[in-house]
XYZ file of C-alpha atoms in Angstrom:
249
model
C -161.031 -6.715 44.085
C -158.765 -4.349 42.199
C -161.252 -1.666 41.159
C -161.310 0.636 44.173
C -157.885 2.200 43.688
C -155.328 2.904 40.985
C -152.409 0.793 42.231
C -152.687 -2.569 40.496
C -151.869 -5.827 42.201
C -153.838 -5.749 45.446
C -156.138 -8.473 44.125
C -153.233 -10.896 44.525
C -153.550 -10.602 48.301
C -155.865 -13.628 48.816
C -153.543 -15.898 46.824
C -150.532 -14.675 48.810
C -152.281 -15.336 52.125
C -153.388 -18.788 51.038
C -149.888 -19.558 49.814
C -148.444 -18.435 53.127
C -150.471 -21.111 54.922
C -153.379 -19.129 56.349
C -155.771 -22.074 56.343
C -153.294 -24.370 58.098
C -152.593 -21.698 60.719
C -156.293 -21.301 61.496
C -156.758 -25.066 61.755
C -153.973 -25.175 64.351
C -156.263 -23.101 66.561
C -158.680 -26.020 66.542
C -161.116 -24.400 64.144
C -162.854 -25.849 61.112
C -162.054 -24.037 57.864
C -163.968 -24.097 54.599
C -162.459 -22.095 51.713
C -165.246 -21.295 49.245
C -162.806 -19.885 46.685
C -162.821 -16.569 44.868
C -165.833 -14.531 43.824
C -165.891 -13.279 40.249
C -164.705 -9.661 39.934
C -164.357 -7.655 36.729
C -160.955 -6.236 35.803
C -160.314 -2.498 35.217
C -159.184 -3.171 31.643
C -162.594 -4.624 30.771
C -164.613 -1.414 31.139
C -164.565 2.381 31.297
C -163.860 4.160 34.586
C -167.316 5.714 34.693
C -167.980 8.634 37.032
C -164.597 10.114 37.922
C -165.732 11.075 41.418
C -166.385 7.370 42.161
C -164.513 5.207 39.668
C -165.961 1.794 38.752
C -168.726 2.401 41.302
C -171.359 0.218 39.651
C -169.018 -2.737 39.253
C -167.771 -2.369 42.825
C -171.337 -2.243 44.140
C -172.203 -5.433 42.229
C -169.210 -7.220 43.715
C -170.047 -5.930 47.188
C -173.526 -7.369 46.749
C -171.975 -10.787 46.051
C -169.658 -10.423 49.057
C -172.624 -9.481 51.264
C -174.559 -12.561 50.176
C -171.568 -14.838 50.821
C -170.907 -13.336 54.273
C -174.528 -13.621 55.321
C -174.738 -17.215 54.071
C -171.643 -18.148 56.088
C -173.171 -16.776 59.274
C -176.474 -18.527 58.596
C -174.584 -21.812 58.266
C -172.824 -21.250 61.576
C -169.471 -20.103 60.218
C -167.503 -16.930 60.930
C -166.820 -15.262 57.564
C -163.186 -14.347 56.986
C -163.106 -12.303 53.792
C -159.781 -11.880 51.976
C -159.886 -9.015 49.571
C -157.909 -6.722 47.426
C -158.702 -3.073 48.069
C -160.811 -1.962 50.998
C -163.970 -1.184 49.021
C -165.174 -4.763 49.646
C -165.684 -3.868 53.317
C -168.995 -2.248 52.380
C -170.193 -5.647 51.213
C -168.913 -7.481 54.285
C -170.650 -5.034 56.622
C -173.898 -5.284 54.666
C -173.984 -9.070 54.880
C -173.045 -9.266 58.558
C -175.405 -6.465 59.587
C -178.292 -7.972 57.619
C -177.833 -11.316 59.358
C -177.866 -9.873 62.868
C -180.584 -7.277 62.319
C -182.975 -10.185 61.729
C -182.229 -11.047 65.360
C -182.687 -7.378 66.285
C -178.988 -7.034 67.060
C -176.592 -4.272 66.068
C -173.025 -4.709 64.900
C -169.946 -2.818 65.985
C -166.997 -2.257 63.669
C -163.278 -2.303 64.467
C -161.569 -0.534 61.564
C -157.812 -1.165 61.690
C -156.394 1.118 59.037
C -153.993 4.000 58.507
C -156.812 5.748 56.646
C -160.348 6.602 57.697
C -161.939 5.466 54.411
C -164.688 7.963 55.169
C -164.664 9.980 51.991
C -167.703 10.417 49.772
C -167.719 11.041 46.002
C -168.021 14.743 46.819
C -165.081 14.872 49.245
C -162.658 12.392 47.666
C -159.617 13.998 46.029
C -158.995 10.901 43.877
C -162.397 9.363 43.179
C -161.064 5.988 44.345
C -163.833 4.038 46.055
C -161.458 2.217 48.421
C -161.440 5.470 50.407
C -165.240 5.435 50.848
C -166.474 2.153 52.420
C -166.638 3.221 56.064
C -168.656 6.301 55.127
C -171.036 4.045 53.198
C -171.337 1.692 56.177
C -172.532 4.668 58.248
C -174.956 5.808 55.552
C -172.940 8.540 53.831
C -172.017 8.678 50.157
C -173.015 6.876 46.979
C -176.452 5.181 47.160
C -175.046 2.179 45.300
C -172.997 1.320 48.391
C -175.063 2.952 51.116
C -178.239 1.080 50.160
C -176.751 -2.404 49.734
C -179.372 -5.027 50.692
C -181.950 -2.280 51.064
C -181.151 -0.782 54.481
C -178.863 1.774 56.106
C -176.777 2.356 58.081
C -175.003 -0.955 58.456
C -173.459 0.242 61.720
C -174.127 3.260 63.905
C -171.224 5.745 64.164
C -171.112 5.331 67.936
C -170.436 1.605 67.486
C -167.467 2.112 65.159
C -163.821 2.480 66.193
C -160.860 3.310 63.958
C -157.500 2.024 65.191
C -154.159 3.189 63.778
C -155.305 6.315 61.929
C -152.496 8.545 60.702
C -153.400 9.681 57.180
C -156.757 11.428 56.693
C -157.685 13.679 53.786
C -158.619 17.277 54.623
C -162.336 16.940 53.879
C -162.379 13.441 55.342
C -161.262 14.843 58.705
C -164.417 16.943 58.809
C -166.599 13.909 58.102
C -164.839 11.888 60.803
C -165.297 14.668 63.354
C -168.940 15.202 62.418
C -169.767 11.490 62.596
C -168.746 11.119 66.232
C -166.937 7.800 65.775
C -164.072 7.042 68.148
C -160.570 7.188 66.663
C -157.373 5.762 68.138
C -154.395 7.252 66.297
C -150.859 5.982 65.951
C -149.938 8.381 68.740
C -152.369 6.557 71.037
C -150.713 3.252 70.152
C -147.217 4.668 70.649
C -148.071 6.172 74.026
C -150.407 3.518 75.464
C -149.442 0.345 73.633
C -151.471 -1.815 71.270
C -152.859 -4.103 73.982
C -154.444 -1.259 75.953
C -155.783 0.461 72.840
C -157.366 -2.734 71.523
C -158.837 -3.477 74.942
C -160.592 -0.099 74.906
C -161.559 -0.384 71.243
C -163.187 -3.793 71.609
C -165.150 -3.001 74.751
C -168.935 -2.580 74.685
C -169.845 0.181 72.209
C -170.415 3.448 73.963
C -173.867 4.114 72.510
C -175.367 0.770 73.594
C -176.208 0.581 77.321
C -174.760 -2.545 78.953
C -178.270 -3.741 79.831
C -179.591 -3.257 76.298
C -181.268 -6.334 74.773
C -179.768 -5.322 71.415
C -176.435 -7.032 71.888
C -173.677 -5.765 69.656
C -171.646 -8.054 67.404
C -168.130 -6.872 66.562
C -166.911 -7.015 62.984
C -163.304 -6.221 62.054
C -161.734 -4.837 58.913
C -157.940 -4.892 58.719
C -155.812 -3.144 56.114
C -152.401 -4.828 55.623
C -150.534 -1.529 55.449
C -151.117 -1.220 59.180
C -148.645 -4.015 59.855
C -144.883 -3.781 59.473
C -144.681 -7.417 58.387
C -147.112 -6.978 55.474
C -145.738 -7.043 51.955
C -145.488 -3.528 50.450
C -147.512 -4.641 47.416
C -150.439 -5.659 49.630
C -151.686 -2.112 50.181
C -153.418 0.101 47.655
C -152.220 3.310 49.338
C -149.026 2.570 51.287
C -148.164 4.893 54.167
C -145.187 5.290 56.434
C -144.960 4.255 60.094
C -146.607 0.831 60.280
C -147.364 -1.017 63.498
C -144.553 -3.353 64.500
C -145.534 -6.969 65.267
C -144.382 -6.649 68.898
C -146.879 -3.841 69.535
């Protein structure tokens, strides 16, 4: 996916990860791997931008629908979907597919969002109109209906079951949305002061809004932006930021 932001090249990420031996590394863990290949995604040069407050929204929503179907199918077949994308807008599709699978079992999902950004803008709050800054808001039910209503239900995850880890670059209006939503945020300062292990231990614990005895068990889903890691290639991120997390953290 290379439609959610204006910095071309992020759609080469899946090829780079495959070329770096991702599949072989996973197999070394004793796991079975089935690579279903790439989904078809339109290129920016093929069409007009559309609404400037949410560029390429319709095309992104169509792709997210395909991603959702693929993720849900993987879970139904007993696999854990590992989705390699370009920009972060595809996360709306991943969440839709995973949430739809587990809601049939009357289970909720939790979301670990490892990213320098909150990705909680809406078309009204976004300073750029780039949809890669909107998926987490859509997952919670805020923003463009094309993303919010994927697969016909919302929200995909309750705000109290969502944790952002590594935040350090939020837009002004986005900060207000984050605060209003009530999601838990671990910033880079938290990681610096407490260490990554302790932060991740807290972040991946039982979601705060689901009582431990609740029959609606929560399933954790993760979304990781490569800019968060010091070892990631600079070209892998659509909106690079300073101060990544070092591998030893």
